[in-house]
Amino acid sequence: MPTPPPRSAPLRPALLPGLIGALGLVIGAVVPAWSDWIVSSYLTSILALIIVVFAAQGRQWLWIIPMFAVAVLWNPVYPFGFSGTLWAAAHILGAAAFLATGLLMRVPPQESAGRAA
């Protein structure tokens, strides 16, 4: 009787983009008068949308909501005029959303199409 192949551990495709996005938002909160805020805005929005794609591909629908909200709030095309203490707190909450998504979103590994049964 052949033994079944070992089960692979779930993947965490959003871990690296989540860590980079959280780092970018924390830097944005610490340095609020940063002259290159547009770079931070692009970085945050693009990484959030990358995580949205990973979540949709892995059918992890719950994680799409906070990441899409981050992508909209930090979008560089039509920026909102937020500033002050509440905006700095939003940076910390956005960083927490990036970290939570990166650490907790797990996607089962996809089966190989060429594997014989």
Tab-separated table of N, CA and C in Angstrom:
chain	number	residue	atom	x	y	z
A	1	MET	N	0.849	-1.168	0.000
A	1	MET	CA	0.000	0.000	0.000
A	1	MET	C	0.900	1.237	0.000
A	2	PRO	N	0.753	2.097	-1.010
A	2	PRO	CA	1.599	3.289	-1.068
A	2	PRO	C	1.208	4.287	0.017
A	3	THR	N	2.206	4.939	0.531
A	3	THR	CA	1.940	5.955	1.554
A	3	THR	C	1.586	7.269	0.865
A	4	PRO	N	0.662	7.995	1.442
A	4	PRO	CA	0.288	9.280	0.831
A	4	PRO	C	1.431	10.279	0.989
A	5	PRO	N	1.522	11.231	0.076
A	5	PRO	CA	2.580	12.234	0.198
A	5	PRO	C	2.358	13.086	1.445
A	6	PRO	N	3.423	13.600	2.021
A	6	PRO	CA	3.264	14.422	3.227
A	6	PRO	C	2.496	15.704	2.902
A	7	ARG	N	1.694	16.105	3.852
A	7	ARG	CA	0.922	17.343	3.668
A	7	ARG	C	1.827	18.541	3.874
A	8	SER	N	1.698	19.497	3.000
A	8	SER	CA	2.485	20.718	3.111
A	8	SER	C	1.829	21.669	4.093
A	9	ALA	N	2.656	22.457	4.721
A	9	ALA	CA	2.153	23.467	5.646
A	9	ALA	C	1.498	24.597	4.852
A	10	PRO	N	0.531	25.282	5.440
A	10	PRO	CA	-0.089	26.416	4.748
A	10	PRO	C	0.943	27.502	4.456
A	11	LEU	N	0.737	28.195	3.367
A	11	LEU	CA	1.646	29.263	2.961
A	11	LEU	C	1.197	30.591	3.554
A	12	ARG	N	2.133	31.485	3.724
A	12	ARG	CA	1.844	32.847	4.178
A	12	ARG	C	2.348	33.822	3.116
A	13	PRO	N	1.595	33.986	2.029
A	13	PRO	CA	2.085	34.835	0.940
A	13	PRO	C	2.122	36.314	1.292
A	14	ALA	N	1.386	36.740	2.290
A	14	ALA	CA	1.317	38.158	2.633
A	14	ALA	C	2.309	38.557	3.715
A	15	LEU	N	3.179	37.653	4.130
A	15	LEU	CA	4.078	37.966	5.243
A	15	LEU	C	5.069	39.075	4.890
A	16	LEU	N	5.781	38.933	3.789
A	16	LEU	CA	6.773	39.954	3.429
A	16	LEU	C	6.131	41.293	3.069
A	17	PRO	N	5.079	41.323	2.218
A	17	PRO	CA	4.450	42.623	1.972
A	17	PRO	C	3.847	43.227	3.237
A	18	GLY	N	3.358	42.393	4.150
A	18	GLY	CA	2.800	42.908	5.393
A	18	GLY	C	3.857	43.544	6.279
A	19	LEU	N	5.015	42.910	6.358
A	19	LEU	CA	6.101	43.478	7.176
A	19	LEU	C	6.626	44.782	6.570
A	20	ILE	N	6.800	44.807	5.253
A	20	ILE	CA	7.307	46.022	4.599
A	20	ILE	C	6.288	47.150	4.715
A	21	GLY	N	4.997	46.827	4.520
A	21	GLY	CA	3.959	47.848	4.646
A	21	GLY	C	3.861	48.402	6.055
A	22	ALA	N	3.966	47.533	7.043
A	22	ALA	CA	3.918	47.985	8.437
A	22	ALA	C	5.108	48.882	8.751
A	23	LEU	N	6.272	48.509	8.268
A	23	LEU	CA	7.458	49.334	8.489
A	23	LEU	C	7.292	50.705	7.837
A	24	GLY	N	6.764	50.730	6.625
A	24	GLY	CA	6.541	52.005	5.940
A	24	GLY	C	5.548	52.893	6.670
A	25	LEU	N	4.497	52.299	7.204
A	25	LEU	CA	3.510	53.104	7.927
A	25	LEU	C	4.035	53.597	9.268
A	26	VAL	N	4.832	52.786	9.945
A	26	VAL	CA	5.415	53.241	11.214
A	26	VAL	C	6.382	54.397	10.960
A	27	ILE	N	7.169	54.294	9.904
A	27	ILE	CA	8.066	55.404	9.562
A	27	ILE	C	7.255	56.645	9.217
A	28	GLY	N	6.144	56.467	8.498
A	28	GLY	CA	5.278	57.600	8.177
A	28	GLY	C	4.650	58.232	9.397
A	29	ALA	N	4.392	57.446	10.430
A	29	ALA	CA	3.824	58.001	11.662
A	29	ALA	C	4.870	58.716	12.493
A	30	VAL	N	6.089	58.211	12.475
A	30	VAL	CA	7.153	58.801	13.286
A	30	VAL	C	7.662	60.094	12.650
A	31	VAL	N	7.693	60.129	11.328
A	31	VAL	CA	8.203	61.305	10.615
A	31	VAL	C	7.037	61.929	9.836
A	32	PRO	N	6.133	62.636	10.516
A	32	PRO	CA	4.945	63.151	9.836
A	32	PRO	C	5.243	64.275	8.845
A	33	ALA	N	6.326	64.975	9.013
A	33	ALA	CA	6.654	66.081	8.107
A	33	ALA	C	7.594	65.631	6.997
A	34	TRP	N	7.546	64.359	6.658
A	34	TRP	CA	8.414	63.804	5.636
A	34	TRP	C	8.058	64.431	4.298
A	35	SER	N	9.040	64.966	3.601
A	35	SER	CA	8.768	65.653	2.343
A	35	SER	C	8.402	64.687	1.226
A	36	ASP	N	8.827	63.427	1.323
A	36	ASP	CA	8.520	62.440	0.298
A	36	ASP	C	7.354	61.553	0.720
A	37	TRP	N	6.273	62.144	1.204
A	37	TRP	CA	5.132	61.364	1.652
A	37	TRP	C	4.491	60.606	0.505
A	38	ILE	N	4.653	61.101	-0.713
A	38	ILE	CA	4.050	60.431	-1.857
A	38	ILE	C	4.667	59.053	-2.067
A	39	VAL	N	5.961	58.909	-1.764
A	39	VAL	CA	6.620	57.609	-1.877
A	39	VAL	C	6.017	56.636	-0.872
A	40	SER	N	5.814	57.102	0.345
A	40	SER	CA	5.205	56.271	1.374
A	40	SER	C	3.777	55.903	0.991
A	41	SER	N	3.064	56.837	0.404
A	41	SER	CA	1.694	56.583	-0.006
A	41	SER	C	1.626	55.534	-1.112
A	42	TYR	N	2.497	55.658	-2.108
A	42	TYR	CA	2.548	54.654	-3.172
A	42	TYR	C	2.922	53.286	-2.608
A	43	LEU	N	3.933	53.246	-1.758
A	43	LEU	CA	4.378	51.987	-1.159
A	43	LEU	C	3.241	51.319	-0.386
A	44	THR	N	2.554	52.088	0.429
A	44	THR	CA	1.475	51.540	1.239
A	44	THR	C	0.328	51.029	0.376
A	45	SER	N	-0.091	51.819	-0.590
A	45	SER	CA	-1.213	51.413	-1.435
A	45	SER	C	-0.894	50.188	-2.270
A	46	ILE	N	0.280	50.165	-2.872
A	46	ILE	CA	0.650	49.039	-3.732
A	46	ILE	C	0.773	47.755	-2.915
A	47	LEU	N	1.413	47.830	-1.765
A	47	LEU	CA	1.544	46.628	-0.934
A	47	LEU	C	0.187	46.144	-0.419
A	48	ALA	N	-0.696	47.070	-0.076
A	48	ALA	CA	-2.035	46.662	0.367
A	48	ALA	C	-2.789	45.976	-0.769
A	49	LEU	N	-2.663	46.485	-1.985
A	49	LEU	CA	-3.351	45.854	-3.114
A	49	LEU	C	-2.733	44.503	-3.470
A	50	ILE	N	-1.437	44.366	-3.288
A	50	ILE	CA	-0.794	43.057	-3.498
A	50	ILE	C	-1.367	42.040	-2.510
A	51	ILE	N	-1.535	42.449	-1.265
A	51	ILE	CA	-2.109	41.545	-0.259
A	51	ILE	C	-3.565	41.234	-0.588
A	52	VAL	N	-4.296	42.212	-1.132
A	52	VAL	CA	-5.678	41.957	-1.548
A	52	VAL	C	-5.705	40.867	-2.618
A	53	VAL	N	-4.786	40.917	-3.564
A	53	VAL	CA	-4.727	39.898	-4.615
A	53	VAL	C	-4.384	38.535	-4.013
A	54	PHE	N	-3.412	38.494	-3.115
A	54	PHE	CA	-3.065	37.218	-2.458
A	54	PHE	C	-4.264	36.658	-1.691
A	55	ALA	N	-4.997	37.529	-1.009
A	55	ALA	CA	-6.159	37.072	-0.239
A	55	ALA	C	-7.256	36.558	-1.169
A	56	ALA	N	-7.466	37.217	-2.277
A	56	ALA	CA	-8.492	36.757	-3.219
A	56	ALA	C	-8.086	35.431	-3.859
A	57	GLN	N	-6.823	35.280	-4.203
A	57	GLN	CA	-6.363	34.027	-4.793
A	57	GLN	C	-6.473	32.873	-3.803
A	58	GLY	N	-6.233	33.144	-2.542
A	58	GLY	CA	-6.313	32.111	-1.513
A	58	GLY	C	-7.691	31.971	-0.901
A	59	ARG	N	-8.656	32.731	-1.416
A	59	ARG	CA	-10.036	32.715	-0.924
A	59	ARG	C	-10.124	33.040	0.572
A	60	GLN	N	-9.322	33.983	0.994
A	60	GLN	CA	-9.336	34.472	2.373
A	60	GLN	C	-10.029	35.833	2.373
A	61	TRP	N	-11.345	35.820	2.221
A	61	TRP	CA	-12.115	37.031	1.957
A	61	TRP	C	-12.082	38.024	3.117
A	62	LEU	N	-11.937	37.576	4.327
A	62	LEU	CA	-11.953	38.478	5.477
A	62	LEU	C	-10.787	39.466	5.448
A	63	TRP	N	-9.654	39.051	4.916
A	63	TRP	CA	-8.465	39.901	4.902
A	63	TRP	C	-8.507	40.968	3.818
A	64	ILE	N	-9.436	40.853	2.896
A	64	ILE	CA	-9.552	41.856	1.835
A	64	ILE	C	-10.054	43.181	2.406
A	65	ILE	N	-10.932	43.132	3.371
A	65	ILE	CA	-11.572	44.342	3.895
A	65	ILE	C	-10.569	45.332	4.486
A	66	PRO	N	-9.728	44.944	5.463
A	66	PRO	CA	-8.813	45.954	6.014
A	66	PRO	C	-7.743	46.399	5.019
A	67	MET	N	-7.305	45.499	4.156
A	67	MET	CA	-6.257	45.887	3.210
A	67	MET	C	-6.795	46.797	2.108
A	68	PHE	N	-8.031	46.581	1.701
A	68	PHE	CA	-8.624	47.484	0.714
A	68	PHE	C	-8.859	48.857	1.333
A	69	ALA	N	-9.245	48.887	2.607
A	69	ALA	CA	-9.417	50.169	3.300
A	69	ALA	C	-8.089	50.920	3.391
A	70	VAL	N	-7.007	50.213	3.685
A	70	VAL	CA	-5.688	50.843	3.728
A	70	VAL	C	-5.315	51.374	2.349
A	71	ALA	N	-5.576	50.592	1.301
A	71	ALA	CA	-5.245	51.018	-0.061
A	71	ALA	C	-6.014	52.280	-0.446
A	72	VAL	N	-7.258	52.388	-0.012
A	72	VAL	CA	-8.059	53.565	-0.345
A	72	VAL	C	-7.611	54.782	0.467
A	73	LEU	N	-7.370	54.609	1.757
A	73	LEU	CA	-6.988	55.753	2.595
A	73	LEU	C	-5.621	56.325	2.238
A	74	TRP	N	-4.705	55.472	1.803
A	74	TRP	CA	-3.358	55.938	1.475
A	74	TRP	C	-3.129	56.045	-0.035
A	75	ASN	N	-4.199	56.131	-0.816
A	75	ASN	CA	-4.005	56.189	-2.260
A	75	ASN	C	-3.355	57.512	-2.657
A	76	PRO	N	-2.370	57.466	-3.550
A	76	PRO	CA	-1.676	58.688	-3.942
A	76	PRO	C	-2.358	59.434	-5.086
A	77	VAL	N	-3.314	58.806	-5.760
A	77	VAL	CA	-3.945	59.442	-6.910
A	77	VAL	C	-4.920	60.521	-6.464
A	78	TYR	N	-5.805	60.192	-5.543
A	78	TYR	CA	-6.730	61.154	-4.955
A	78	TYR	C	-6.504	61.181	-3.451
A	79	PRO	N	-5.448	61.855	-2.996
A	79	PRO	CA	-5.115	61.804	-1.562
A	79	PRO	C	-6.122	62.587	-0.717
A	80	PHE	N	-6.356	62.055	0.468
A	80	PHE	CA	-7.176	62.753	1.445
A	80	PHE	C	-6.285	63.734	2.192
A	81	GLY	N	-6.852	64.800	2.673
A	81	GLY	CA	-6.065	65.821	3.365
A	81	GLY	C	-5.980	65.603	4.856
A	82	PHE	N	-5.699	64.379	5.279
A	82	PHE	CA	-5.619	64.079	6.697
A	82	PHE	C	-4.275	64.535	7.258
A	83	SER	N	-4.293	64.925	8.528
A	83	SER	CA	-3.049	65.293	9.210
A	83	SER	C	-3.303	65.273	10.715
A	84	GLY	N	-2.232	65.427	11.459
A	84	GLY	CA	-2.360	65.531	12.903
A	84	GLY	C	-2.262	64.204	13.629
A	85	THR	N	-2.704	64.252	14.861
A	85	THR	CA	-2.590	63.104	15.748
A	85	THR	C	-3.443	61.925	15.290
A	86	LEU	N	-4.643	62.205	14.803
A	86	LEU	CA	-5.502	61.106	14.350
A	86	LEU	C	-4.910	60.405	13.130
A	87	TRP	N	-4.269	61.147	12.257
A	87	TRP	CA	-3.653	60.533	11.079
A	87	TRP	C	-2.445	59.695	11.498
A	88	ALA	N	-1.696	60.157	12.500
A	88	ALA	CA	-0.585	59.357	13.017
A	88	ALA	C	-1.109	58.075	13.668
A	89	ALA	N	-2.229	58.170	14.368
A	89	ALA	CA	-2.843	56.973	14.947
A	89	ALA	C	-3.348	56.037	13.852
A	90	ALA	N	-3.836	56.599	12.749
A	90	ALA	CA	-4.271	55.771	11.619
A	90	ALA	C	-3.088	55.029	11.009
A	91	HIS	N	-1.912	55.653	11.021
A	91	HIS	CA	-0.706	54.966	10.546
A	91	HIS	C	-0.413	53.736	11.412
A	92	ILE	N	-0.547	53.890	12.709
A	92	ILE	CA	-0.291	52.767	13.617
A	92	ILE	C	-1.343	51.674	13.421
A	93	LEU	N	-2.614	52.054	13.263
A	93	LEU	CA	-3.662	51.065	13.022
A	93	LEU	C	-3.466	50.369	11.671
A	94	GLY	N	-3.042	51.123	10.667
A	94	GLY	CA	-2.748	50.519	9.372
A	94	GLY	C	-1.581	49.551	9.455
A	95	ALA	N	-0.560	49.919	10.230
A	95	ALA	CA	0.578	49.016	10.426
A	95	ALA	C	0.133	47.751	11.154
A	96	ALA	N	-0.766	47.891	12.124
A	96	ALA	CA	-1.289	46.714	12.817
A	96	ALA	C	-2.086	45.827	11.864
A	97	ALA	N	-2.828	46.441	10.951
A	97	ALA	CA	-3.580	45.664	9.965
A	97	ALA	C	-2.635	44.919	9.034
A	98	PHE	N	-1.558	45.581	8.613
A	98	PHE	CA	-0.555	44.910	7.776
A	98	PHE	C	0.060	43.722	8.514
A	99	LEU	N	0.440	43.930	9.765
A	99	LEU	CA	1.057	42.845	10.536
A	99	LEU	C	0.092	41.699	10.775
A	100	ALA	N	-1.130	42.022	11.156
A	100	ALA	CA	-2.113	40.967	11.409
A	100	ALA	C	-2.389	40.167	10.147
A	101	THR	N	-2.533	40.852	9.035
A	101	THR	CA	-2.797	40.156	7.784
A	101	THR	C	-1.607	39.303	7.379
A	102	GLY	N	-0.425	39.867	7.484
A	102	GLY	CA	0.770	39.117	7.097
A	102	GLY	C	1.017	37.894	7.949
A	103	LEU	N	0.739	38.000	9.231
A	103	LEU	CA	1.008	36.885	10.136
A	103	LEU	C	-0.125	35.861	10.198
A	104	LEU	N	-1.363	36.297	10.040
A	104	LEU	CA	-2.491	35.402	10.263
A	104	LEU	C	-3.124	34.843	8.993
A	105	MET	N	-2.891	35.479	7.845
A	105	MET	CA	-3.495	34.967	6.615
A	105	MET	C	-2.694	33.773	6.117
A	106	ARG	N	-3.337	32.626	6.103
A	106	ARG	CA	-2.695	31.394	5.636
A	106	ARG	C	-3.477	30.845	4.468
A	107	VAL	N	-2.749	30.431	3.455
A	107	VAL	CA	-3.351	29.902	2.251
A	107	VAL	C	-2.893	28.456	2.094
A	108	PRO	N	-3.827	27.540	1.852
A	108	PRO	CA	-3.385	26.152	1.637
A	108	PRO	C	-2.584	26.051	0.346
A	109	PRO	N	-1.566	25.189	0.327
A	109	PRO	CA	-0.761	25.044	-0.886
A	109	PRO	C	-1.617	24.469	-2.022
A	110	GLN	N	-1.344	24.936	-3.227
A	110	GLN	CA	-2.110	24.462	-4.367
A	110	GLN	C	-1.566	23.119	-4.818
A	111	GLU	N	-2.474	22.271	-5.201
A	111	GLU	CA	-2.064	20.944	-5.684
A	111	GLU	C	-1.458	21.091	-7.068
A	112	SER	N	-0.455	20.303	-7.310
A	112	SER	CA	0.186	20.308	-8.616
A	112	SER	C	-0.737	19.644	-9.629
A	113	ALA	N	-0.904	20.259	-10.787
A	113	ALA	CA	-1.816	19.721	-11.807
A	113	ALA	C	-1.250	18.450	-12.437
A	114	GLY	N	0.076	18.295	-12.436
A	114	GLY	CA	0.688	17.133	-13.076
A	114	GLY	C	0.869	15.952	-12.173
A	115	ARG	N	0.474	16.034	-10.912
A	115	ARG	CA	0.664	14.933	-9.956
A	115	ARG	C	-0.271	13.770	-10.292
A	116	ALA	N	0.267	12.602	-10.354
A	116	ALA	CA	-0.548	11.409	-10.637
A	116	ALA	C	-1.236	10.959	-9.361
A	117	ALA	N	-2.450	10.491	-9.502
A	117	ALA	CA	-3.219	10.066	-8.337
A	117	ALA	C	-2.902	8.652	-7.939
